[in-house]
Short mmCIF file of C-alpha atoms and ligand atoms in Angstrom, two decimals:
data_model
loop_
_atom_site.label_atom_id
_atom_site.label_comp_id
_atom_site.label_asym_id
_atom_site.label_seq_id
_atom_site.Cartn_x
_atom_site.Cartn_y
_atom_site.Cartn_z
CA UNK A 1 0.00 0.00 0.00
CA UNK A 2 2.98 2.41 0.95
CA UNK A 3 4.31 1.61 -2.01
CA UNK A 4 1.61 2.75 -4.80
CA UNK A 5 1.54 6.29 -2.36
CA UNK A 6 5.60 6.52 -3.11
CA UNK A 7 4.27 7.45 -6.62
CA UNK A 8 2.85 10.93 -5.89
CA UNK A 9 4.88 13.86 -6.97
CA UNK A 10 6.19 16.21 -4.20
CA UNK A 11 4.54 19.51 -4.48
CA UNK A 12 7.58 21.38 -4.86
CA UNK A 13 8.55 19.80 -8.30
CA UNK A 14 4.85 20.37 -9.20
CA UNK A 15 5.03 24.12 -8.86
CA UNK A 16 8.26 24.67 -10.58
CA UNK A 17 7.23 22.49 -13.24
CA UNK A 18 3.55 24.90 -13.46
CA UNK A 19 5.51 27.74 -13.00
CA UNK A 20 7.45 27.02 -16.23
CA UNK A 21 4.38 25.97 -18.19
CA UNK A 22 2.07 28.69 -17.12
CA UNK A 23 4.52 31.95 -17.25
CA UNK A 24 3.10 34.92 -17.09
CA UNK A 25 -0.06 33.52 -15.96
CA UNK A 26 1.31 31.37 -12.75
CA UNK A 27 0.09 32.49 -9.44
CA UNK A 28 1.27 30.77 -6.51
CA UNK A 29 -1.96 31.05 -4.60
CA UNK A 30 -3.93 29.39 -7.42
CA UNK A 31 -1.24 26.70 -8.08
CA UNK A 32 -0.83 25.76 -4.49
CA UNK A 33 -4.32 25.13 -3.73
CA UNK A 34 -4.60 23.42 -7.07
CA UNK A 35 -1.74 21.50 -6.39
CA UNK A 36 -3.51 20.43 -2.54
CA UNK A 37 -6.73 19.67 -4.10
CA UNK A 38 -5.10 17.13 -6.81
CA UNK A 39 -2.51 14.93 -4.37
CA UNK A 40 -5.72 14.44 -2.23
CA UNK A 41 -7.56 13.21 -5.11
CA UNK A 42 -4.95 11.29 -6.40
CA UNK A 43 -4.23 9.65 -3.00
CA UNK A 44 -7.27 8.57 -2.69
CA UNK A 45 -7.35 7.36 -6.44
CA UNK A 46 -3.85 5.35 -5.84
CA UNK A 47 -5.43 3.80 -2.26
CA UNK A 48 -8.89 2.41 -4.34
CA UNK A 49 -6.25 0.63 -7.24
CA UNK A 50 -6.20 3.74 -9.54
CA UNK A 51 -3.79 4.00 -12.37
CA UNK A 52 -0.74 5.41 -11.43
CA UNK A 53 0.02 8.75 -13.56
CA UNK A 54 3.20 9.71 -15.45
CA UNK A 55 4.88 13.41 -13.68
CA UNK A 56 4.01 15.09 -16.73
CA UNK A 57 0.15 13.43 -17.33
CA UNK A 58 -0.31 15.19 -12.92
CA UNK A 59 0.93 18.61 -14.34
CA UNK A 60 -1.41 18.44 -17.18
CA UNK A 61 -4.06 17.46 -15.31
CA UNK A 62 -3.57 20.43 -12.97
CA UNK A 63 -3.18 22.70 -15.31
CA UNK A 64 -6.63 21.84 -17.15
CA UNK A 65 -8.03 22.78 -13.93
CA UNK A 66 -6.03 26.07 -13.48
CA UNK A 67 -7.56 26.95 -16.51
CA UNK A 68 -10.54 25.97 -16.82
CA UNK A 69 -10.95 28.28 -13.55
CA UNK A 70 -9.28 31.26 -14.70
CA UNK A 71 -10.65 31.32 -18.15
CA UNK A 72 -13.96 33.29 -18.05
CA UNK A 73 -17.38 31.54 -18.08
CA UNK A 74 -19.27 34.16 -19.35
CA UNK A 75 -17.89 34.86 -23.10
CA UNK A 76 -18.88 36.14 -26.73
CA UNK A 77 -20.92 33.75 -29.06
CA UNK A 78 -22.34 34.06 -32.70
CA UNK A 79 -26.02 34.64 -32.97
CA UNK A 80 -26.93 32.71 -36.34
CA UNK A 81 -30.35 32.29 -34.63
CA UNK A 82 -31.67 35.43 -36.15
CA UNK A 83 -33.64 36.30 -33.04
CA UNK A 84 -31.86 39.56 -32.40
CA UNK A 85 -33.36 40.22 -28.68
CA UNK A 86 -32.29 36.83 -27.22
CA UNK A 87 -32.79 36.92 -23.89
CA UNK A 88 -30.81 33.25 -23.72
CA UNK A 89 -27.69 34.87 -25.30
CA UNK A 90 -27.64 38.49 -23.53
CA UNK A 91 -30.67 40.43 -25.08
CA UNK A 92 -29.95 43.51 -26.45
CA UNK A 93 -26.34 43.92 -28.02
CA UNK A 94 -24.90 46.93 -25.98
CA UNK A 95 -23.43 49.49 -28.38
CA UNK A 96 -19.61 49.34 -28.88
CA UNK A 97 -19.28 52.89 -29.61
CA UNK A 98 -21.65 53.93 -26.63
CA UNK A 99 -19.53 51.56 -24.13
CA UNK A 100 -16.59 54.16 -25.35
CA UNK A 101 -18.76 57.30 -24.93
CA UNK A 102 -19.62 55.55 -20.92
CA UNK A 103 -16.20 54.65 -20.29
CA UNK A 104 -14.64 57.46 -18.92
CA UNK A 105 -17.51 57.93 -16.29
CA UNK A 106 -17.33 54.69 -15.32
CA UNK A 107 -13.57 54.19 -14.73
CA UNK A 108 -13.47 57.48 -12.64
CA UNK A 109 -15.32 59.44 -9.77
CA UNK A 110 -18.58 60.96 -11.09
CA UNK A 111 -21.58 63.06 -10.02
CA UNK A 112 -24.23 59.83 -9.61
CA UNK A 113 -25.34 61.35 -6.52
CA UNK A 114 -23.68 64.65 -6.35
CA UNK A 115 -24.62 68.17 -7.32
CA UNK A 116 -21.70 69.99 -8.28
CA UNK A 117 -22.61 73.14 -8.43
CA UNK A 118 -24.65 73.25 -5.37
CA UNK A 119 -21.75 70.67 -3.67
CA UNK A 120 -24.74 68.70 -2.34
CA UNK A 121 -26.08 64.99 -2.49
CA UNK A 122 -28.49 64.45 -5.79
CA UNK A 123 -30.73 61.83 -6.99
CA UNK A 124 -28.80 59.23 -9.11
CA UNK A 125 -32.47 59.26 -11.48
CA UNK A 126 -32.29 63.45 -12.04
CA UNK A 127 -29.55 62.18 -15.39
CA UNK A 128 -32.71 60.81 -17.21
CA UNK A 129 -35.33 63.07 -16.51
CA UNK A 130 -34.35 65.77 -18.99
CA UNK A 131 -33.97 62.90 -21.74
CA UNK A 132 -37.48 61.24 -21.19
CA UNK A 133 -39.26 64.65 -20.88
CA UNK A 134 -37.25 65.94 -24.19
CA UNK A 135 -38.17 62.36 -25.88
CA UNK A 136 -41.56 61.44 -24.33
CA UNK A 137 -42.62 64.85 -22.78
CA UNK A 138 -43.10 62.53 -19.47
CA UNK A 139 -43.25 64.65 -16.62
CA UNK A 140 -40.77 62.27 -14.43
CA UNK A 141 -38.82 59.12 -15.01
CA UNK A 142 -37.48 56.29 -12.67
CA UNK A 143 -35.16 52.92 -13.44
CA UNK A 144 -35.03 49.66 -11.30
CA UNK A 145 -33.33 46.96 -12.12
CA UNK A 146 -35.70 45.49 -14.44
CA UNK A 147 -39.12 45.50 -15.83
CA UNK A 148 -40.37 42.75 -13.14
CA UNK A 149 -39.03 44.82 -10.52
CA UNK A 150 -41.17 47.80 -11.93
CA UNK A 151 -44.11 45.98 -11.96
CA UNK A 152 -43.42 44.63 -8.80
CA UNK A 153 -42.42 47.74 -7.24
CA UNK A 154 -45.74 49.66 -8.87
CA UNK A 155 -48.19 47.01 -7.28
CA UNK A 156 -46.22 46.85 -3.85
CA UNK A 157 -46.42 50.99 -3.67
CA UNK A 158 -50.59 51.61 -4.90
CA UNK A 159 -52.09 48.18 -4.48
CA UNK A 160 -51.08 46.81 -1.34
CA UNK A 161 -54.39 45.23 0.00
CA UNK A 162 -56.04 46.88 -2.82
CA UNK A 163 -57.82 45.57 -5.96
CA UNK A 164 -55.68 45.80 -9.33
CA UNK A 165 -57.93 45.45 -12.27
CA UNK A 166 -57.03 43.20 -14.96
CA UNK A 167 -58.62 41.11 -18.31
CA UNK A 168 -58.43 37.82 -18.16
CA UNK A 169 -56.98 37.83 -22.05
CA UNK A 170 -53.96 39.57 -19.80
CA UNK A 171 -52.87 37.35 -17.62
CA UNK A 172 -49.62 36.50 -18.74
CA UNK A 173 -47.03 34.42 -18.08
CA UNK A 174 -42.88 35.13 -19.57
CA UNK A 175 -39.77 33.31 -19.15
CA UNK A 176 -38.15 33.32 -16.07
CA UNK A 177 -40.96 32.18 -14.38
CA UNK A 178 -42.60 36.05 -14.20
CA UNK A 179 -46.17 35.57 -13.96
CA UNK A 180 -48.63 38.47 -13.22
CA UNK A 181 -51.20 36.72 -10.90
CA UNK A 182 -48.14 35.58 -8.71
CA UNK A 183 -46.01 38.81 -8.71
CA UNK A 184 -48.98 40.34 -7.86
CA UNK A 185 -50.24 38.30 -4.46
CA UNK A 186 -46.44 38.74 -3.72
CA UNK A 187 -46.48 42.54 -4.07
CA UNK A 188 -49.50 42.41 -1.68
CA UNK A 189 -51.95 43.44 -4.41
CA UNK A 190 -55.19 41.94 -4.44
CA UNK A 191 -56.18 40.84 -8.68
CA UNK A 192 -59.73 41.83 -10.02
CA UNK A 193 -59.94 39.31 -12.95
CA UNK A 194 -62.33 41.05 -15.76
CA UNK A 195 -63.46 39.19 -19.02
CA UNK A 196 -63.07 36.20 -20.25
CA UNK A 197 -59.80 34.79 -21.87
CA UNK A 198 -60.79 36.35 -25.72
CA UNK A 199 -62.93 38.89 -24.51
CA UNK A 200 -62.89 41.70 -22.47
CA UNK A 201 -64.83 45.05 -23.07
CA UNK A 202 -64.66 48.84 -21.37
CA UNK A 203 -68.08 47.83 -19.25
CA UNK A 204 -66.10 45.10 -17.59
CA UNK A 205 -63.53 47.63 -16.22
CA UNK A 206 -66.68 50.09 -15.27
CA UNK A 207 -68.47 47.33 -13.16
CA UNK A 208 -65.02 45.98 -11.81
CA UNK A 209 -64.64 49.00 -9.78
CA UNK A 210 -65.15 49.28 -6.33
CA UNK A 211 -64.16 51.12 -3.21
CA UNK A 212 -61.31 48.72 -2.41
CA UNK A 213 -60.33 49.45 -6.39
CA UNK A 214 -56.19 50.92 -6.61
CA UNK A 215 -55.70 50.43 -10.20
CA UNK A 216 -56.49 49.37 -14.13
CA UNK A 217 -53.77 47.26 -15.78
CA UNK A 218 -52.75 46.59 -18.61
CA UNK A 219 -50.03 44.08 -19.77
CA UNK A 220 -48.88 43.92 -23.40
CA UNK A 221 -49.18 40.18 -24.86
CA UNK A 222 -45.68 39.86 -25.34
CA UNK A 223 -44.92 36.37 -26.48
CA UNK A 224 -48.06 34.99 -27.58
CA UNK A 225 -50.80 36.29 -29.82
CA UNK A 226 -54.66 36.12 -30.10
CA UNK A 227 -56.97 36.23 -33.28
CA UNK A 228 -60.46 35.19 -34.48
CA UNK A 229 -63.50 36.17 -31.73
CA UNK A 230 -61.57 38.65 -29.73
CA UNK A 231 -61.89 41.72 -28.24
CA UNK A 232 -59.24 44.13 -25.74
CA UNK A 233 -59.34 47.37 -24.24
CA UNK A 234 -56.89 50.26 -26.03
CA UNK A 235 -55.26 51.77 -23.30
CA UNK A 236 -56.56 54.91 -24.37
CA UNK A 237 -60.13 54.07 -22.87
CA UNK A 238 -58.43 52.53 -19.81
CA UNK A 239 -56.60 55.94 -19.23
CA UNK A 240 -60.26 57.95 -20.11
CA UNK A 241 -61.91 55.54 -17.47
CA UNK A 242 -58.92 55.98 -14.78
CA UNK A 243 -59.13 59.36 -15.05
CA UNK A 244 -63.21 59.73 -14.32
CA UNK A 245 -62.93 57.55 -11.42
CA UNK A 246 -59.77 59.20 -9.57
CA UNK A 247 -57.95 55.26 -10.21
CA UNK A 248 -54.16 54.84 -11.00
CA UNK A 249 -53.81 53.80 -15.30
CA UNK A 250 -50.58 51.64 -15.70
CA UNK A 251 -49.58 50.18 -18.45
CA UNK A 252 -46.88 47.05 -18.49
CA UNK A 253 -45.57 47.71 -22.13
CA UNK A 254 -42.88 44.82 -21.70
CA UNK A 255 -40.10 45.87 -25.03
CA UNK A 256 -41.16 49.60 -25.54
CA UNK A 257 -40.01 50.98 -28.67
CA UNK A 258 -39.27 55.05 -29.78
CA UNK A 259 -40.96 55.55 -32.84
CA UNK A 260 -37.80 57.69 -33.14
CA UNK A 261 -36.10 54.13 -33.84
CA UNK A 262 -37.39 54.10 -37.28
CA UNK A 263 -38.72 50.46 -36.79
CA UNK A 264 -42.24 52.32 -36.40
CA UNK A 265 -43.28 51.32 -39.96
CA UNK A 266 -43.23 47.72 -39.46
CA UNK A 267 -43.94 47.40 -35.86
CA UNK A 268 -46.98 50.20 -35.69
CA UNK A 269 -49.66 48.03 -36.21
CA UNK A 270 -48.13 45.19 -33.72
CA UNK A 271 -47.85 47.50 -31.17
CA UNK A 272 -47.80 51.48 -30.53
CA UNK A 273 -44.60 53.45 -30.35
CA UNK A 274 -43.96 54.94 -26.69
CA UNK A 275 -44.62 58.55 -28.06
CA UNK A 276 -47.90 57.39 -28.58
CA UNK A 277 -48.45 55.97 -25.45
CA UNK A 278 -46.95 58.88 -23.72
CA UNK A 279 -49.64 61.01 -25.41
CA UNK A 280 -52.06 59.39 -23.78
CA UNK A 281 -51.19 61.20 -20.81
CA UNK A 282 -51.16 57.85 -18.60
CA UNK A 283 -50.48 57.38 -15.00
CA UNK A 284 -47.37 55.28 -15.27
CA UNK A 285 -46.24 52.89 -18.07
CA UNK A 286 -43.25 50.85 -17.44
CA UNK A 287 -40.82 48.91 -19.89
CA UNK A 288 -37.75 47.10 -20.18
CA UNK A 289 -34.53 49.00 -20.89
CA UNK A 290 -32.43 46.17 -22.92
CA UNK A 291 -35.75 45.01 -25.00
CA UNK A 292 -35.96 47.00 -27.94
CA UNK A 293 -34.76 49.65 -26.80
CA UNK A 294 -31.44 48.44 -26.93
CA UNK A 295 -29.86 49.81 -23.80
CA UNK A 296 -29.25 48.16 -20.49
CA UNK A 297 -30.64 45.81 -18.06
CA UNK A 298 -33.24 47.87 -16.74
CA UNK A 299 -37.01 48.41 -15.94
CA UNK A 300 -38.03 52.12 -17.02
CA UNK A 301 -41.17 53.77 -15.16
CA UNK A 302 -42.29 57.22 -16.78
CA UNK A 303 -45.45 59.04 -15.91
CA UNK A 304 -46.60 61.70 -13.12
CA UNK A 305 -44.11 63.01 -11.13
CA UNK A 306 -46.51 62.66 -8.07
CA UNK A 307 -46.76 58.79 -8.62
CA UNK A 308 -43.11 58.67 -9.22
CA UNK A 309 -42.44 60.66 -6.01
CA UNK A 310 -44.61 57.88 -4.07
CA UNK A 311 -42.55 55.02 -5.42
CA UNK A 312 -39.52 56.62 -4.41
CA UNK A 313 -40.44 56.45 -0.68
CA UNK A 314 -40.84 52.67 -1.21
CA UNK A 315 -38.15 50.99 0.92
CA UNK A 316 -38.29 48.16 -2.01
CA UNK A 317 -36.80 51.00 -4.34
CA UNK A 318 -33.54 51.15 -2.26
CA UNK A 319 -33.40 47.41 -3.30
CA UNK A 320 -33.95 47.53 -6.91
CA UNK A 321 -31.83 50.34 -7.33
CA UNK A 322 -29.60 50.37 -10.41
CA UNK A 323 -26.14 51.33 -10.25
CA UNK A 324 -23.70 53.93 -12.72
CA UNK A 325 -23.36 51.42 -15.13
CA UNK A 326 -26.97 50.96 -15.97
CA UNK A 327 -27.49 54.93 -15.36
CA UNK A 328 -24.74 56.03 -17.86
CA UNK A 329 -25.40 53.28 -20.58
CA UNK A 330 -29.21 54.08 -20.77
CA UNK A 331 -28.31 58.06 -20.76
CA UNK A 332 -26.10 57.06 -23.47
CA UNK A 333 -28.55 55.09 -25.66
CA UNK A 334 -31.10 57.77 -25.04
CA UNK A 335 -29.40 60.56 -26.42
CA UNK A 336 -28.86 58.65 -29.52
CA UNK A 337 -32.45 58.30 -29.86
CA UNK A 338 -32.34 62.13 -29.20
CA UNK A 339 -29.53 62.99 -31.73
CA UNK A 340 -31.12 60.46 -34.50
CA UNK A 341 -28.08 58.45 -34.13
CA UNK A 342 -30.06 55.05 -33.92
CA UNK A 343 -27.38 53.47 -35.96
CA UNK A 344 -25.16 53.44 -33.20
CA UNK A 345 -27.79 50.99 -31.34
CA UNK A 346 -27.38 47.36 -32.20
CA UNK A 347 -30.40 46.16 -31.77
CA UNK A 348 -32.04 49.21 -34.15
CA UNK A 349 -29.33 48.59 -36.93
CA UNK A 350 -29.74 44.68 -37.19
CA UNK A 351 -34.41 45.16 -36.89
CA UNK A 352 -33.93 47.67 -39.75
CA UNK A 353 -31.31 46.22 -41.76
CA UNK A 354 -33.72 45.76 -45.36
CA UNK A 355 -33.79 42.65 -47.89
CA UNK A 356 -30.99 43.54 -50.34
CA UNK A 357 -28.48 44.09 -47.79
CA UNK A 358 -29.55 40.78 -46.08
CA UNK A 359 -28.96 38.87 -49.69
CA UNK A 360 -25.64 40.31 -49.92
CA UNK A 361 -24.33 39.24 -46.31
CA UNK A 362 -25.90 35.72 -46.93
CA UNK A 363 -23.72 35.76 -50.37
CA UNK A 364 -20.66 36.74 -48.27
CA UNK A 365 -21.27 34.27 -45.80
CA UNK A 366 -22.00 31.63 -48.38
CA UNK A 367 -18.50 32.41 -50.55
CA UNK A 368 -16.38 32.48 -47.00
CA UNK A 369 -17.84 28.62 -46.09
CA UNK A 370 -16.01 25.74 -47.47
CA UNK A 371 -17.77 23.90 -50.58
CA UNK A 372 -17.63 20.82 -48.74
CA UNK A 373 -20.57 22.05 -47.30
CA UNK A 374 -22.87 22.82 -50.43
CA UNK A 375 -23.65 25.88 -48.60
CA UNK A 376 -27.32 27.72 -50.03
CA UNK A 377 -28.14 31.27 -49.80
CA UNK A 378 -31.72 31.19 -48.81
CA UNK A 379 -34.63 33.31 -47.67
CA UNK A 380 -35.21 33.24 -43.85
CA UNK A 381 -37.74 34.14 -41.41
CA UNK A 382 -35.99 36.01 -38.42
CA UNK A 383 -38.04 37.67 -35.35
CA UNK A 384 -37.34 40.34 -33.40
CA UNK A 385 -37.82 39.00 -30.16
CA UNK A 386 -37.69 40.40 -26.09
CA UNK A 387 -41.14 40.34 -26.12
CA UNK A 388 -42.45 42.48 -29.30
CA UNK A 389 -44.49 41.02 -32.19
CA UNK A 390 -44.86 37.34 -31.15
CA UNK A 391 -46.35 36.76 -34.33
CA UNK A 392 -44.54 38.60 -36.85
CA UNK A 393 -41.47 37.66 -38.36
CA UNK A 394 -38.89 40.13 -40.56
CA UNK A 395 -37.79 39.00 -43.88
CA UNK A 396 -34.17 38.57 -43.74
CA UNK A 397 -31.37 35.76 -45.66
CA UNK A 398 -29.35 32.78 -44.48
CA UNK A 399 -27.09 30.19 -45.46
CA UNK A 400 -28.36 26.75 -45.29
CA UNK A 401 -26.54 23.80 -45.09
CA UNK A 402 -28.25 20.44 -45.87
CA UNK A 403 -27.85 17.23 -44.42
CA UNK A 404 -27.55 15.76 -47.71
CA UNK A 405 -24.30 17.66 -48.62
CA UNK A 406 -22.93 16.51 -45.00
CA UNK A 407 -23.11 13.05 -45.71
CA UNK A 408 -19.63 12.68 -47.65
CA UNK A 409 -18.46 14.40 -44.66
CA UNK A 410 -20.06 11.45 -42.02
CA UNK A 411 -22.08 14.24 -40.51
CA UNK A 412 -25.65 14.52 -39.91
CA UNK A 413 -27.03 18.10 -39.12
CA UNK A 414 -27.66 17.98 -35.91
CA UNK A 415 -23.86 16.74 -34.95
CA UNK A 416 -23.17 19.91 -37.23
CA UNK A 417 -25.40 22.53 -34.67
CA UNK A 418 -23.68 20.62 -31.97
CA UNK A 419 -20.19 21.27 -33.33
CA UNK A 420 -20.87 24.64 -34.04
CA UNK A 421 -22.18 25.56 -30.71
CA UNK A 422 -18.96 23.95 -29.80
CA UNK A 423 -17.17 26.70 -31.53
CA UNK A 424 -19.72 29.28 -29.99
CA UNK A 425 -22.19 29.70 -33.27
CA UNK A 426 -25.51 29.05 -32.23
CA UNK A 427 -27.25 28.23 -35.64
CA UNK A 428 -30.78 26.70 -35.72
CA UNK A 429 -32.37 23.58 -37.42
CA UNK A 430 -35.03 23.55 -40.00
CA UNK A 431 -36.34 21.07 -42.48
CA UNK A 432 -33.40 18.81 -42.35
CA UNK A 433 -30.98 21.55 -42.73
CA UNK A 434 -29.05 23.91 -40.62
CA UNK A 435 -29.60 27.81 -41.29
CA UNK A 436 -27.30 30.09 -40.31
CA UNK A 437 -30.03 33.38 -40.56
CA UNK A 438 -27.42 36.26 -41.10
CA UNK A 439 -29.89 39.23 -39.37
CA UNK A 440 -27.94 39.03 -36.14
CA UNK A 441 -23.97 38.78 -37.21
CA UNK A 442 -22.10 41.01 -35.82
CA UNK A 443 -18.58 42.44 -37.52
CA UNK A 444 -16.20 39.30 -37.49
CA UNK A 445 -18.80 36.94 -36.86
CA UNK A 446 -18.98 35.54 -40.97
CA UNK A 447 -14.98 34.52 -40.36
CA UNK A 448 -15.72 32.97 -37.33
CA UNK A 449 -18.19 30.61 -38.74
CA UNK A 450 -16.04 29.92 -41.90
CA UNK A 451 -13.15 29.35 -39.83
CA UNK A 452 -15.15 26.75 -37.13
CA UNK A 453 -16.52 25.17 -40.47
CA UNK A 454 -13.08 24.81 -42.29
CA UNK A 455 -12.03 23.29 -39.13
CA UNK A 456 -14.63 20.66 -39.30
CA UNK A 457 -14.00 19.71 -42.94
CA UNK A 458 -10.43 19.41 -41.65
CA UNK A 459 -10.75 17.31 -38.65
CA UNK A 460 -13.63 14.95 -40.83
CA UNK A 461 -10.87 14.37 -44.25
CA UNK A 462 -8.25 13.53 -41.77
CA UNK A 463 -10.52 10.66 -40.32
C1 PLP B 501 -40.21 41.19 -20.60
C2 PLP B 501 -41.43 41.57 -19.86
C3 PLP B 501 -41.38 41.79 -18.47
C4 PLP B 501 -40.12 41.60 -17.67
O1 PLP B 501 -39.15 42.49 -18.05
P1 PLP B 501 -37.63 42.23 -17.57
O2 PLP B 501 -36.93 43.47 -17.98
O3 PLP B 501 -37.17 41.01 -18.26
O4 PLP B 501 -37.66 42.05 -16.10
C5 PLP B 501 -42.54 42.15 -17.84
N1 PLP B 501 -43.69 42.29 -18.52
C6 PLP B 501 -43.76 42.10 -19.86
C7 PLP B 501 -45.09 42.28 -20.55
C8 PLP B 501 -42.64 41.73 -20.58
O5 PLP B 501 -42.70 41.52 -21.89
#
């Protein structure tokens, strides 16, 4: 028994011999531990008949682990998807030129909560109140950490043992688990349903009402669509209605949208652009910041400044407060809106990017692939997703590869998606084929799937 233990390496060898491999990268702290952690696991190994390892096969062994912990877990992939808000793969792309407008606020000292001129303490939310009333002509603005925490927040602060009025047609549920009948018993908020699950008319709000009666909601049907017998409520009415009976209006808009973002054309009769809403003069309307917006992570509340005042004395507000990097990235983004320069915005450039241009990427693509592959320009169906136009899809060109042409290779097409994803592409399967939809690459991304595919071709002729 002694003897098979006579075979572990002292630890002393083992760290000069990481030291050499690993460089620049060695850190003693790291290697010892890893070092620890591996004789005990080896001991143990040696003591139940493991195989005894070679010096070099224990330093390579170590080293996977130093870095597989050093190398970082969250990391860039290739949308081929052509879903271009994904919440799965980061939702909205943040601008690359914005994150170098934010930078130097964000790597120095900075006013979040200071008035310079008055040498004071300030509100961290007073940097997007000029923005919101210069876009939206809202009279005040405030940003949690997302839109469930607005909602949340909203119901906790006006509805707490209270009756929130909502149609039964609006009753939704989205992913993450985010439903509204649950977020609202947790927020304290007592749910009037109204209607029926097609069907729900202005006289259902009317008779809803009561004394115990905070609010009329509304939730935009984000991810799933209804048609045939049907009938909903504009918000409009809901607002008129509000109004008469002294009630809080609030609208859950999920992905709002400037009509500013010049994506009003196709999306106008999906859904209305937040200028319109804001028009409407509502009580509060709330929306996600990294939907189509484009921004950040971040749940946007706009409407009276009296309302807004009241959810700022919510305690719950002091823990769904966002922090400078949200504050400066959506100031950013919003004065692009402001200045026209939607182009800079990701998410805008790759929902408006037309048919033509589309065709001529998907060529690209298609020339930079290997013709092992047979690869196929083709027309595609890509969606804008976060939560706008469930049922719509945009026009746009891929590349298709068919399992047919994969067969010399001794591929099938779905060991291709896996192989890919392998190589970070994240490509989806249709019809026996894989498409690689070309909406939602981003500069460099066309290489990277060439180069992942030549690799392929290689590693399947040398077998
Ligand atoms: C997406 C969405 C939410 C949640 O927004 P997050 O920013 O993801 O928290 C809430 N309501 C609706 C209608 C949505 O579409």
């Amino acid at each position: 028994m002694q003897n098979i233990l006579r075979h572990i390496p002292k630890t002393d060898k083992l760290l000069k011999a990481l030291q050499r491999e690993l460089e620049s990268n060695f850190n003693l702290n790291l290697a010892k531990k890893l070092i620890l952690e591996f004789l005990e696991n080896y001991r143990q190994d040696l003591l139940q008949g493991g195989e005894i390892l070679e010096f070099q096969a224990c330093v390579q062994c170590i080293i996977k682990q130093y870095h597989s912990l050093t190398q970082k877990s969250l990391k860039p992939l290739v949308n081929a998807t052509g879903i271009v808000v994904h919440t799965n793969l980061g939702r909205s792309v943040f601008s690359p030129s914005i994150l170098q407008e934010i930078y130097p606020i964000l790597t120095r000292y900075n006013n979040l909560e200071y008035n310079e001129e008055k040498g004071c303490r300030s509100e961290r939310y007073v940097h997007l109140k000029g923005l919101f009333k210069a876009l939206l002509g809202a009279e005040d603005v405030l940003v949690v950490n997302n839109n469930a925490a607005a909602v949340f927040l909203i119901f906790n602060t006006f509805a707490k043992g209270k009756e929130v009025v909502v149609s039964r047609g609006e009753l939704i549920e989205i992913g993450g688990s985010f439903r509204i009948p649950k977020v609202m018993s947790d927020s304290g908020a007592i749910l009037h349903e109204i209607g029926t699950t097609n069907k729900t008319h202005l006289k259902d709000y009317k008779e809803a009402i009561n004394e115990n009666t905070a609010m009329l909601f509304k939730a935009h049907k984000s991810n799933y669509a209804m048609s045939g017998f049907v009938k909903e409520v504009e918000f409009g009415e809901i607002v008129e209605l509000a109004k008469m009976q002294n009630l809080i209006d609030y609208y859950d808009l999920g992905s709002g949208y400037f009509g500013l973002s010049g994506f009003e054309k196709s999306l106008k009769k999906f859904e209305p652009a937040l200028e319109e809403i804001a028009k409407l003069n509502p009580s509060l309307v709330s929306f996600s910041g990294d939907k189509l917006l484009g921004g950040a992570q971040a749940g946007i509340i706009f409407g009276k400044k009296a309302l807004i005042d009241e959810l700022k004395k919510n305690q719950l507000l002091r823990m769904l407060r966002v922090d400078k990097f949200t504050i400066a990235a959506l100031e950013a983004t919003l004065n692009a809106y402001l200045e026209g320069k939607t182009d800079k915005i990701p998410t805008c450039h790759l929902l408006l990017k037309d048919k033509a241009e589309l065709k001529q990427e998907a060529e690209a693509l298609a020339r930079l692939i290997p013709q092992d592959f047979a690869p196929e320009v083709i027309p595609t169906k890509s969606y804008s997703g976060g939560g706008a136009m469930p049922s719509h899809y945009l026009d746009s060109f891929g590349v298709a590869i068919e399992a047919k042409s994969l067969t010399p290779l001794g591929l099938d097409e779905e060991q291709l998606e896996k192989s890919l994803r392998s190589f970070g592409i994240i490509a989806r399967l249709e019809n026996c084929a894989l498409i690689l939809d070309v909406r939602t690459l981003l500069a460099g991304d066309k290489e990277r799937i060439a180069e992942a595919l030549k690799n392929l071709a290689h590693l399947k002729h040398k077998n």
